[in-house]
Short mmCIF file of C-alpha atoms and ligand atoms in Angstrom, two decimals:
data_model
loop_
_atom_site.label_atom_id
_atom_site.label_comp_id
_atom_site.label_asym_id
_atom_site.label_seq_id
_atom_site.Cartn_x
_atom_site.Cartn_y
_atom_site.Cartn_z
CA UNK A 1 47.21 -14.54 34.43
CA UNK A 2 49.61 -13.45 31.74
CA UNK A 3 48.13 -10.90 29.38
CA UNK A 4 48.33 -13.13 26.28
CA UNK A 5 46.72 -16.00 28.16
CA UNK A 6 43.90 -13.73 29.19
CA UNK A 7 43.36 -12.59 25.60
CA UNK A 8 43.48 -16.17 24.32
CA UNK A 9 40.74 -17.06 26.81
CA UNK A 10 38.56 -14.35 25.33
CA UNK A 11 39.08 -15.51 21.75
CA UNK A 12 36.36 -18.19 21.63
CA UNK A 13 33.92 -15.64 23.02
CA UNK A 14 34.75 -13.18 20.27
CA UNK A 15 34.29 -15.97 17.74
CA UNK A 16 30.92 -16.94 19.21
CA UNK A 17 29.73 -13.37 18.93
CA UNK A 18 30.20 -13.68 15.15
CA UNK A 19 30.34 -10.75 12.81
CA UNK A 20 28.91 -7.33 13.46
CA UNK A 21 28.76 -6.63 9.74
CA UNK A 22 25.30 -6.26 8.24
CA UNK A 23 24.39 -8.58 5.36
CA UNK A 24 24.90 -7.17 1.87
CA UNK A 25 21.68 -6.08 0.11
CA UNK A 26 19.97 -8.87 -1.82
CA UNK A 27 18.73 -8.01 -5.34
CA UNK A 28 16.52 -4.96 -5.90
CA UNK A 29 15.88 -2.88 -2.77
CA UNK A 30 13.36 -0.09 -2.07
CA UNK A 31 14.44 3.53 -2.34
CA UNK A 32 14.15 5.44 0.96
CA UNK A 33 10.88 6.92 -0.44
CA UNK A 34 9.50 3.46 -1.22
CA UNK A 35 10.42 2.25 2.27
CA UNK A 36 8.63 5.23 3.87
CA UNK A 37 5.65 4.70 1.57
CA UNK A 38 5.37 1.01 2.50
CA UNK A 39 5.18 1.94 6.17
CA UNK A 40 2.04 4.04 5.55
CA UNK A 41 0.11 0.75 5.24
CA UNK A 42 -3.41 2.21 4.87
CA UNK A 43 -4.44 5.18 2.72
CA UNK A 44 -7.71 6.75 1.64
CA UNK A 45 -8.80 6.82 -2.01
CA UNK A 46 -11.39 9.43 -3.02
CA UNK A 47 -13.35 9.14 -6.26
CA UNK A 48 -15.22 12.40 -6.74
CA UNK A 49 -16.37 14.30 -9.83
CA UNK A 50 -19.33 14.59 -12.24
CA UNK A 51 -20.02 10.84 -11.83
CA UNK A 52 -20.92 11.55 -8.19
CA UNK A 53 -23.91 13.52 -9.51
CA UNK A 54 -24.88 11.32 -12.46
CA UNK A 55 -24.50 7.92 -10.78
CA UNK A 56 -22.14 6.74 -13.53
CA UNK A 57 -18.82 4.94 -13.19
CA UNK A 58 -17.34 6.35 -16.39
CA UNK A 59 -18.66 9.70 -17.60
CA UNK A 60 -18.42 10.29 -21.34
CA UNK A 61 -16.92 13.76 -21.02
CA UNK A 62 -20.00 15.47 -22.46
CA UNK A 63 -21.52 16.21 -19.03
CA UNK A 64 -22.18 19.89 -18.41
CA UNK A 65 -19.72 21.41 -15.95
CA UNK A 66 -22.76 22.56 -13.98
CA UNK A 67 -23.50 18.95 -13.10
CA UNK A 68 -20.70 19.26 -10.54
CA UNK A 69 -22.66 20.86 -7.70
CA UNK A 70 -21.64 19.74 -4.19
CA UNK A 71 -23.93 21.58 -1.80
CA UNK A 72 -21.82 21.31 1.35
CA UNK A 73 -18.27 20.43 0.27
CA UNK A 74 -16.03 20.01 3.31
CA UNK A 75 -12.64 18.41 2.63
CA UNK A 76 -11.79 18.78 6.31
CA UNK A 77 -14.56 16.31 7.04
CA UNK A 78 -12.95 13.81 4.63
CA UNK A 79 -9.60 14.30 6.30
CA UNK A 80 -11.14 13.95 9.76
CA UNK A 81 -12.59 10.58 8.71
CA UNK A 82 -9.22 9.56 7.27
CA UNK A 83 -7.48 10.49 10.53
CA UNK A 84 -10.04 8.72 12.69
CA UNK A 85 -9.65 5.62 10.51
CA UNK A 86 -5.87 5.67 10.92
CA UNK A 87 -5.03 6.47 7.28
CA UNK A 88 -1.71 8.15 6.60
CA UNK A 89 -2.43 9.68 3.18
CA UNK A 90 -5.21 10.46 0.71
CA UNK A 91 -5.34 10.17 -3.08
CA UNK A 92 -8.07 11.97 -5.03
CA UNK A 93 -9.28 11.68 -8.62
CA UNK A 94 -8.07 15.13 -9.66
CA UNK A 95 -9.13 14.09 -13.19
CA UNK A 96 -10.99 10.88 -14.04
CA UNK A 97 -11.65 9.47 -17.52
CA UNK A 98 -14.41 12.06 -18.21
CA UNK A 99 -11.68 14.72 -18.22
CA UNK A 100 -13.34 16.98 -15.63
CA UNK A 101 -10.69 18.67 -13.47
CA UNK A 102 -11.35 19.30 -9.78
CA UNK A 103 -9.06 22.32 -9.95
CA UNK A 104 -8.94 25.23 -12.41
CA UNK A 105 -6.62 23.58 -14.92
CA UNK A 106 -5.60 26.14 -17.56
CA UNK A 107 -5.07 23.25 -20.02
CA UNK A 108 -8.76 22.38 -20.11
CA UNK A 109 -12.18 24.02 -20.50
CA UNK A 110 -13.87 21.22 -18.57
CA UNK A 111 -13.05 22.12 -14.98
CA UNK A 112 -14.45 23.63 -11.78
CA UNK A 113 -13.68 27.08 -13.28
CA UNK A 114 -16.35 26.55 -15.96
CA UNK A 115 -18.93 25.30 -13.44
CA UNK A 116 -21.56 27.46 -11.80
CA UNK A 117 -20.55 25.79 -8.53
CA UNK A 118 -19.20 28.58 -6.33
CA UNK A 119 -19.37 30.86 -9.37
CA UNK A 120 -16.42 29.06 -10.91
CA UNK A 121 -14.16 29.92 -7.95
CA UNK A 122 -14.19 26.50 -6.31
CA UNK A 123 -11.04 24.38 -6.10
CA UNK A 124 -11.27 20.93 -4.53
CA UNK A 125 -7.52 20.28 -4.72
CA UNK A 126 -6.82 23.51 -2.84
CA UNK A 127 -9.21 22.63 -0.02
CA UNK A 128 -8.11 19.03 0.21
CA UNK A 129 -4.36 19.66 0.04
CA UNK A 130 -4.69 22.39 2.71
CA UNK A 131 -6.77 20.11 4.93
CA UNK A 132 -4.23 17.29 4.56
CA UNK A 133 -1.32 19.50 5.51
CA UNK A 134 -3.18 20.88 8.54
CA UNK A 135 -3.90 17.35 9.72
CA UNK A 136 -0.46 15.90 8.93
CA UNK A 137 -1.72 13.58 6.20
CA UNK A 138 0.07 13.08 2.90
CA UNK A 139 -1.61 14.20 -0.31
CA UNK A 140 -1.65 12.32 -3.61
CA UNK A 141 -3.41 12.60 -6.97
CA UNK A 142 -5.00 10.31 -9.55
CA UNK A 143 -4.73 11.98 -12.93
CA UNK A 144 -6.24 9.85 -15.68
CA UNK A 145 -4.35 9.99 -18.96
CA UNK A 146 -7.51 8.73 -20.71
CA UNK A 147 -9.57 11.84 -21.33
CA UNK A 148 -12.98 11.60 -22.97
CA UNK A 149 -13.34 15.37 -23.17
CA UNK A 150 -10.10 16.99 -24.24
CA UNK A 151 -10.16 17.92 -27.96
CA UNK A 152 -6.46 17.11 -28.43
CA UNK A 153 -6.80 13.57 -27.01
CA UNK A 154 -5.67 11.09 -29.67
CA UNK A 155 -2.99 13.43 -31.10
CA UNK A 156 0.69 13.89 -30.12
CA UNK A 157 -0.22 17.33 -28.73
CA UNK A 158 -2.24 15.69 -25.96
CA UNK A 159 0.91 14.24 -24.36
CA UNK A 160 2.18 17.81 -23.94
CA UNK A 161 -1.20 18.92 -22.58
CA UNK A 162 -1.06 16.06 -20.09
CA UNK A 163 2.45 16.99 -18.96
CA UNK A 164 1.45 20.64 -18.46
CA UNK A 165 -1.59 19.41 -16.52
CA UNK A 166 0.68 17.46 -14.17
CA UNK A 167 3.05 20.41 -13.89
CA UNK A 168 0.18 22.68 -12.94
CA UNK A 169 -0.82 20.43 -10.07
CA UNK A 170 2.77 19.96 -8.94
CA UNK A 171 3.43 23.71 -8.94
CA UNK A 172 0.34 24.66 -6.96
CA UNK A 173 -0.63 22.05 -4.39
CA UNK A 174 2.55 21.24 -2.49
CA UNK A 175 4.19 17.90 -2.01
CA UNK A 176 2.62 14.87 -3.68
CA UNK A 177 3.38 11.54 -2.01
CA UNK A 178 1.87 9.34 -4.72
CA UNK A 179 1.03 9.88 -8.38
CA UNK A 180 -1.66 7.44 -9.43
CA UNK A 181 -1.73 6.51 -13.15
CA UNK A 182 -4.34 4.03 -14.28
CA UNK A 183 -3.61 2.34 -17.59
CA UNK A 184 -7.02 2.88 -19.25
CA UNK A 185 -6.64 4.01 -22.87
CA UNK A 186 -10.04 4.29 -24.51
CA UNK A 187 -11.35 6.53 -27.24
CA UNK A 188 -11.50 10.29 -26.91
CA UNK A 189 -14.08 12.74 -28.29
CA UNK A 190 -12.70 12.38 -31.84
CA UNK A 191 -12.91 8.58 -31.70
CA UNK A 192 -9.13 8.16 -31.46
CA UNK A 193 -6.99 6.50 -28.83
CA UNK A 194 -3.89 8.15 -27.46
CA UNK A 195 -0.38 6.75 -27.72
CA UNK A 196 0.79 7.69 -24.23
CA UNK A 197 4.35 8.90 -23.76
CA UNK A 198 5.06 7.19 -20.44
CA UNK A 199 8.75 8.10 -20.27
CA UNK A 200 7.70 11.75 -20.65
CA UNK A 201 4.96 11.47 -17.99
CA UNK A 202 7.17 9.62 -15.50
CA UNK A 203 10.07 11.97 -16.19
CA UNK A 204 7.85 14.91 -15.28
CA UNK A 205 7.05 13.32 -11.93
CA UNK A 206 10.71 12.48 -11.26
CA UNK A 207 11.72 16.05 -12.02
CA UNK A 208 8.95 17.97 -10.24
CA UNK A 209 8.07 15.67 -7.35
CA UNK A 210 11.01 13.29 -6.89
CA UNK A 211 9.62 11.83 -3.68
CA UNK A 212 6.31 10.83 -5.31
CA UNK A 213 5.72 7.11 -5.70
CA UNK A 214 4.38 6.46 -9.19
CA UNK A 215 1.59 3.88 -9.21
CA UNK A 216 0.69 1.99 -12.38
CA UNK A 217 0.55 -1.59 -13.65
CA UNK A 218 4.23 -1.13 -14.35
CA UNK A 219 5.30 0.97 -11.38
CA UNK A 220 7.96 2.21 -11.34
CA UNK A 221 7.19 3.31 -7.74
CA UNK A 222 4.58 0.69 -6.88
CA UNK A 223 2.46 -1.67 -8.92
CA UNK A 224 -1.22 -2.54 -9.20
CA UNK A 225 -2.07 -5.71 -7.28
CA UNK A 226 -3.95 -7.15 -10.26
CA UNK A 227 -7.53 -7.04 -8.94
CA UNK A 228 -9.99 -4.59 -7.39
CA UNK A 229 -11.35 -7.04 -4.80
CA UNK A 230 -8.77 -6.31 -2.15
CA UNK A 231 -6.33 -9.18 -2.09
CA UNK A 232 -2.63 -9.48 -2.70
CA UNK A 233 -1.17 -12.89 -3.46
CA UNK A 234 -0.26 -15.23 -0.59
CA UNK A 235 3.00 -15.25 -2.47
CA UNK A 236 3.83 -11.62 -3.01
CA UNK A 237 7.26 -10.46 -4.13
CA UNK A 238 7.85 -6.71 -4.12
CA UNK A 239 10.07 -7.12 -7.17
CA UNK A 240 9.20 -7.28 -10.88
CA UNK A 241 11.00 -6.61 -14.17
CA UNK A 242 9.60 -3.16 -14.92
CA UNK A 243 10.87 -3.32 -18.53
CA UNK A 244 8.50 -6.19 -19.28
CA UNK A 245 5.42 -4.23 -18.16
CA UNK A 246 3.52 -1.10 -19.17
CA UNK A 247 0.41 0.64 -17.81
CA UNK A 248 -2.67 -1.20 -19.09
CA UNK A 249 -0.65 -4.37 -19.81
CA UNK A 250 -3.13 -7.16 -20.71
CA UNK A 251 -3.26 -10.68 -19.18
CA UNK A 252 -0.83 -9.93 -16.38
CA UNK A 253 -3.19 -9.74 -13.41
CA UNK A 254 -1.98 -12.96 -11.78
CA UNK A 255 1.60 -11.92 -12.35
CA UNK A 256 0.99 -8.49 -10.78
CA UNK A 257 -0.71 -10.21 -7.86
CA UNK A 258 2.41 -12.24 -7.01
CA UNK A 259 5.31 -10.20 -8.35
CA UNK A 260 8.51 -11.84 -9.54
CA UNK A 261 11.06 -13.58 -7.35
CA UNK A 262 14.42 -11.96 -8.03
CA UNK A 263 12.88 -9.27 -10.29
CA UNK A 264 15.20 -6.47 -11.32
CA UNK A 265 13.11 -3.59 -9.88
CA UNK A 266 11.44 -2.85 -6.57
CA UNK A 267 7.73 -2.10 -7.16
CA UNK A 268 5.63 -3.34 -4.23
CA UNK A 269 1.94 -4.10 -4.76
CA UNK A 270 -0.76 -1.60 -3.82
CA UNK A 271 -4.24 -2.99 -3.22
CA UNK A 272 -6.93 -0.53 -4.32
CA UNK A 273 -10.45 -1.50 -3.35
CA UNK A 274 -13.72 0.35 -2.78
CA UNK A 275 -15.80 0.28 0.39
CA UNK A 276 -18.80 0.25 -1.98
CA UNK A 277 -19.48 -1.86 -5.09
CA UNK A 278 -18.60 1.09 -7.35
CA UNK A 279 -15.77 3.62 -7.24
CA UNK A 280 -18.10 6.65 -7.21
CA UNK A 281 -20.82 7.36 -4.67
CA UNK A 282 -24.39 6.56 -5.57
CA UNK A 283 -27.24 6.39 -3.09
CA UNK A 284 -28.47 2.98 -4.25
CA UNK A 285 -25.21 1.36 -3.09
CA UNK A 286 -25.31 2.60 0.50
CA UNK A 287 -26.83 -0.66 1.79
CA UNK A 288 -23.85 -2.49 0.27
CA UNK A 289 -21.10 -0.64 2.15
CA UNK A 290 -18.65 -3.36 3.18
CA UNK A 291 -18.91 -4.80 6.69
CA UNK A 292 -16.26 -4.53 9.42
CA UNK A 293 -15.51 -8.24 8.89
CA UNK A 294 -14.99 -7.74 5.16
CA UNK A 295 -12.74 -4.72 5.75
CA UNK A 296 -10.69 -6.71 8.26
CA UNK A 297 -10.33 -9.52 5.76
CA UNK A 298 -9.17 -7.03 3.12
CA UNK A 299 -6.65 -5.59 5.58
CA UNK A 300 -5.24 -9.07 6.31
CA UNK A 301 -5.07 -9.85 2.59
CA UNK A 302 -3.38 -6.58 1.67
CA UNK A 303 -1.31 -5.14 4.54
CA UNK A 304 -0.97 -8.66 5.96
CA UNK A 305 0.35 -9.88 2.60
CA UNK A 306 3.12 -7.39 1.99
CA UNK A 307 0.94 -4.79 0.25
CA UNK A 308 -0.66 -1.42 0.95
CA UNK A 309 -4.42 -1.03 1.41
CA UNK A 310 -5.80 1.92 -0.59
CA UNK A 311 -9.43 2.03 0.49
CA UNK A 312 -11.82 4.07 -1.63
CA UNK A 313 -14.51 5.97 0.30
CA UNK A 314 -16.22 8.19 -2.26
CA UNK A 315 -17.69 11.48 -1.05
CA UNK A 316 -21.41 11.96 -1.75
CA UNK A 317 -23.23 14.59 -3.81
CA UNK A 318 -23.15 17.04 -0.90
CA UNK A 319 -19.37 16.78 -0.90
CA UNK A 320 -19.26 14.88 2.39
CA UNK A 321 -18.37 11.34 3.27
CA UNK A 322 -21.59 9.44 3.83
CA UNK A 323 -22.17 8.71 7.55
CA UNK A 324 -22.67 5.01 6.82
CA UNK A 325 -19.22 4.79 5.24
CA UNK A 326 -17.47 6.84 7.92
CA UNK A 327 -19.05 4.87 10.78
CA UNK A 328 -18.03 1.60 9.07
CA UNK A 329 -14.43 2.51 8.42
CA UNK A 330 -13.95 3.87 11.94
CA UNK A 331 -15.51 0.70 13.41
CA UNK A 332 -13.09 -1.33 11.26
CA UNK A 333 -10.11 0.61 12.64
CA UNK A 334 -11.32 0.24 16.22
CA UNK A 335 -11.69 -3.52 15.77
CA UNK A 336 -8.23 -3.72 14.20
CA UNK A 337 -6.62 -1.62 16.92
CA UNK A 338 -8.17 -3.84 19.55
CA UNK A 339 -6.75 -6.97 17.90
CA UNK A 340 -3.29 -5.42 17.58
CA UNK A 341 -3.31 -3.85 21.06
CA UNK A 342 -2.05 -7.04 22.70
CA UNK A 343 1.07 -8.62 21.32
CA UNK A 344 0.89 -12.07 22.86
CA UNK A 345 4.61 -12.53 22.26
CA UNK A 346 5.33 -9.80 24.84
CA UNK A 347 7.81 -10.96 27.47
CA UNK A 348 8.87 -13.95 25.36
CA UNK A 349 12.40 -15.31 24.96
CA UNK A 350 13.61 -16.27 21.53
CA UNK A 351 16.42 -18.55 20.40
CA UNK A 352 17.56 -19.06 16.84
CA UNK A 353 19.27 -22.05 15.21
CA UNK A 354 21.87 -19.70 13.71
CA UNK A 355 22.81 -16.10 14.33
CA UNK A 356 25.14 -13.80 12.51
CA UNK A 357 26.42 -12.12 15.64
CA UNK A 358 25.21 -10.33 18.72
CA UNK A 359 24.07 -7.28 16.77
CA UNK A 360 21.72 -9.60 14.82
CA UNK A 361 20.48 -11.83 17.62
CA UNK A 362 16.99 -13.33 17.55
CA UNK A 363 15.98 -10.98 20.40
CA UNK A 364 16.19 -8.11 17.90
CA UNK A 365 12.89 -9.29 16.42
CA UNK A 366 11.11 -8.50 19.68
CA UNK A 367 12.65 -5.16 20.63
CA UNK A 368 10.20 -2.98 18.68
CA UNK A 369 12.94 -1.20 16.70
CA UNK A 370 12.21 -1.37 12.95
CA UNK A 371 15.93 -1.10 12.18
CA UNK A 372 16.89 -4.08 14.32
CA UNK A 373 16.67 -7.54 12.89
CA UNK A 374 17.74 -11.13 13.35
CA UNK A 375 20.08 -12.35 10.62
CA UNK A 376 21.92 -15.58 9.97
CA UNK A 377 25.50 -15.84 8.70
CA UNK A 378 25.99 -15.37 4.95
CA UNK A 379 24.98 -18.48 3.07
CA UNK A 380 22.71 -19.82 5.83
CA UNK A 381 19.32 -19.72 4.15
CA UNK A 382 17.60 -22.41 6.19
CA UNK A 383 17.17 -21.54 9.85
CA UNK A 384 14.58 -21.49 12.59
CA UNK A 385 13.79 -19.75 15.83
CA UNK A 386 11.77 -20.80 18.85
CA UNK A 387 9.74 -18.27 20.79
CA UNK A 388 9.12 -19.26 24.42
CA UNK A 389 6.24 -17.38 26.01
CA UNK A 390 6.12 -16.62 29.75
CA UNK A 391 3.09 -18.97 29.95
CA UNK A 392 0.58 -20.70 27.68
CA UNK A 393 -1.25 -18.20 25.52
CA UNK A 394 -4.01 -18.43 22.92
CA UNK A 395 -3.50 -16.86 19.50
CA UNK A 396 -4.57 -17.18 15.87
CA UNK A 397 -2.30 -14.79 13.97
CA UNK A 398 1.47 -14.66 13.53
CA UNK A 399 3.02 -11.44 12.28
CA UNK A 400 6.46 -11.43 10.66
CA UNK A 401 8.42 -8.64 9.02
CA UNK A 402 11.53 -8.68 6.87
CA UNK A 403 14.01 -5.83 7.02
CA UNK A 404 13.28 -4.80 3.43
CA UNK A 405 15.94 -2.07 3.08
CA UNK A 406 18.22 -5.07 2.44
CA UNK A 407 15.78 -6.68 -0.01
CA UNK A 408 13.08 -9.32 0.17
CA UNK A 409 14.57 -12.74 0.83
CA UNK A 410 12.32 -15.40 2.36
CA UNK A 411 10.68 -17.70 -0.19
CA UNK A 412 9.14 -20.31 2.11
CA UNK A 413 8.56 -20.76 5.82
CA UNK A 414 6.55 -22.92 8.22
CA UNK A 415 5.08 -22.43 11.67
CA UNK A 416 5.15 -25.22 14.24
CA UNK A 417 3.81 -25.71 17.76
CA UNK A 418 4.84 -28.37 20.29
CA UNK A 419 3.35 -31.82 19.86
CA UNK A 420 4.39 -34.39 22.45
CA UNK A 421 8.20 -34.45 22.37
CA UNK A 422 8.33 -32.91 18.91
CA UNK A 423 6.64 -30.30 16.80
CA UNK A 424 3.51 -30.11 14.68
CA UNK A 425 3.34 -27.90 11.59
CA UNK A 426 0.29 -25.61 11.62
CA UNK A 427 1.07 -23.35 8.65
CA UNK A 428 3.26 -23.46 5.54
CA UNK A 429 3.60 -20.24 3.57
CA UNK A 430 5.88 -18.64 1.01
CA UNK A 431 6.89 -14.96 1.10
CA UNK A 432 7.05 -12.51 4.03
CA UNK A 433 8.21 -9.09 2.74
CA UNK A 434 7.57 -5.88 4.65
CA UNK A 435 4.76 -7.47 6.68
CA UNK A 436 3.11 -10.87 6.67
CA UNK A 437 0.26 -11.93 8.91
CA UNK A 438 -0.48 -15.63 8.83
CA UNK A 439 -3.89 -16.87 9.99
CA UNK A 440 -3.66 -19.94 12.22
CA UNK A 441 -6.21 -22.25 13.78
CA UNK A 442 -6.80 -20.87 17.27
CA UNK A 443 -3.88 -22.35 19.20
CA UNK A 444 -2.93 -22.46 22.87
CA UNK A 445 0.78 -22.98 23.40
CA UNK A 446 3.74 -21.69 25.35
CA UNK A 447 6.18 -22.21 22.49
CA UNK A 448 6.05 -21.57 18.78
CA UNK A 449 8.67 -22.21 16.10
CA UNK A 450 9.21 -20.43 12.81
CA UNK A 451 11.22 -22.39 10.25
CA UNK A 452 12.61 -20.50 7.29
CA UNK A 453 12.76 -23.28 4.71
CA UNK A 454 14.33 -21.30 1.87
CA UNK A 455 15.51 -17.78 1.18
CA UNK A 456 17.36 -15.95 -1.59
CA UNK A 457 20.06 -14.96 0.92
CA UNK A 458 20.47 -15.07 4.70
CA UNK A 459 17.10 -14.05 6.21
CA UNK A 460 16.76 -10.67 7.95
CA UNK A 461 13.65 -10.71 10.15
CA UNK A 462 12.82 -7.49 11.98
CA UNK A 463 9.62 -8.35 13.84
CA UNK A 464 7.63 -11.23 15.22
CA UNK A 465 4.30 -10.87 17.03
CA UNK A 466 1.30 -12.98 18.01
CA UNK A 467 -2.30 -11.83 18.07
CA UNK A 468 -5.73 -13.19 18.85
CA UNK A 469 -8.48 -12.06 16.51
CA UNK A 470 -11.86 -13.02 17.98
CA UNK A 471 -13.74 -11.80 14.88
CA UNK A 472 -12.14 -13.68 11.96
CA UNK A 473 -11.16 -17.14 13.11
CA UNK A 474 -10.23 -20.19 11.07
CA UNK A 475 -12.04 -22.59 13.38
C1 FUL B 1 -9.60 2.13 -13.08
C2 FUL B 1 -10.72 3.06 -13.55
O1 FUL B 1 -11.17 2.69 -14.83
C3 FUL B 1 -11.85 3.02 -12.55
O2 FUL B 1 -12.91 3.87 -12.91
C4 FUL B 1 -11.29 3.38 -11.17
O3 FUL B 1 -10.88 4.74 -11.19
C5 FUL B 1 -10.13 2.47 -10.81
C6 FUL B 1 -9.50 2.82 -9.50
O4 FUL B 1 -9.14 2.54 -11.81
O5 FUL B 1 -8.56 2.14 -13.96
#
């Protein structure tokens, strides 16, 4: 064959392979730190302080420093529980609303240094940050701007005190992966409220700990999910308009729960929830530690709805995690691991209605590489794929992931299974995001179809899996 004829014969093939160019980013995208943070999925929240000893939720700041008296503090035990439960990071109340500091903060006279505990030499942040680093867990801090103890609270000087407080932590306890700011702004000891200087506070974090994700109602790193019961919205966009929000913003809980399609800023939702009714440990609540079933449900409705699960397990008045709580959270993780151990889509073949090119084929969703994804040609925002299993299998959860470094795109999708010669719809949902797990009626099938009904730009789907959860079933 003549050379040109040979080349001409190859042309249609080259055309069929489509483009090897990745889609352009769509709208706001996560920073590399936000992308890494999202992949942590489950983290441990620790509420610990004078309230642990007084059985209060909000101390008034007048508690004697000597109230803080853990008899057997062991932060390595907390970290061991976190590890066993599969958490990737911990966040502790370095300072809650009562103003008591778990480290010797030179900006305050209401700290561990003024307590008779360990003759004023104790330092919970030191022990915990060391234990985290030893175990390979990330370390984060909750520092409440509301301070019911500090004499300067309610005056402009307090904003400077608060910044120096942050700086002291940042200079002494290593890398912080998340800075937790709650929006509470009540009265201080002189009856005044503070006008918080958020640009100053955030600027301090950006300067001293640039990798830290700043949590608040308004982000900018991640946003509150809008409730403390443990559920993100079924629709959950990781984007919002940060300018329209501020920490403590009223009447926005539903909005925070769902985010804003096409919002100008990336601030994914974090779901903070306690394993107990309260945030601090109190013995009377031990019988109400959440069940494995409840924790699984929270996981599905947070991690499975494009959010992070920040589970609070408050240490007790000995300074240890209560054995009831640790046994429960470890049992939860074991149950979850067992459900996720078998991907029932293993060995499947997948065929899409449209593909951008070989580098973005539907098979990329099943190859286990988080940087590989199926994508359609630009402008194709309605598309489907059919997964053909090696044989009939029984499942009740579908897991989908979008390749979020290029933005969140899918705004509605459906799941179908074969019905006679056609298909039957068994689920209709909205967003996907980093991870979406859709509960299904228990279904036995050898084929399953996912139909993307609408998207902000060509979909980029990086993972598809099927699971069978024998504990939480729809039918
Ligand atoms: C809120 C606080 O008022 C609660 O005490 C708790 O710390 C919760 C996580 O955040 O803003």
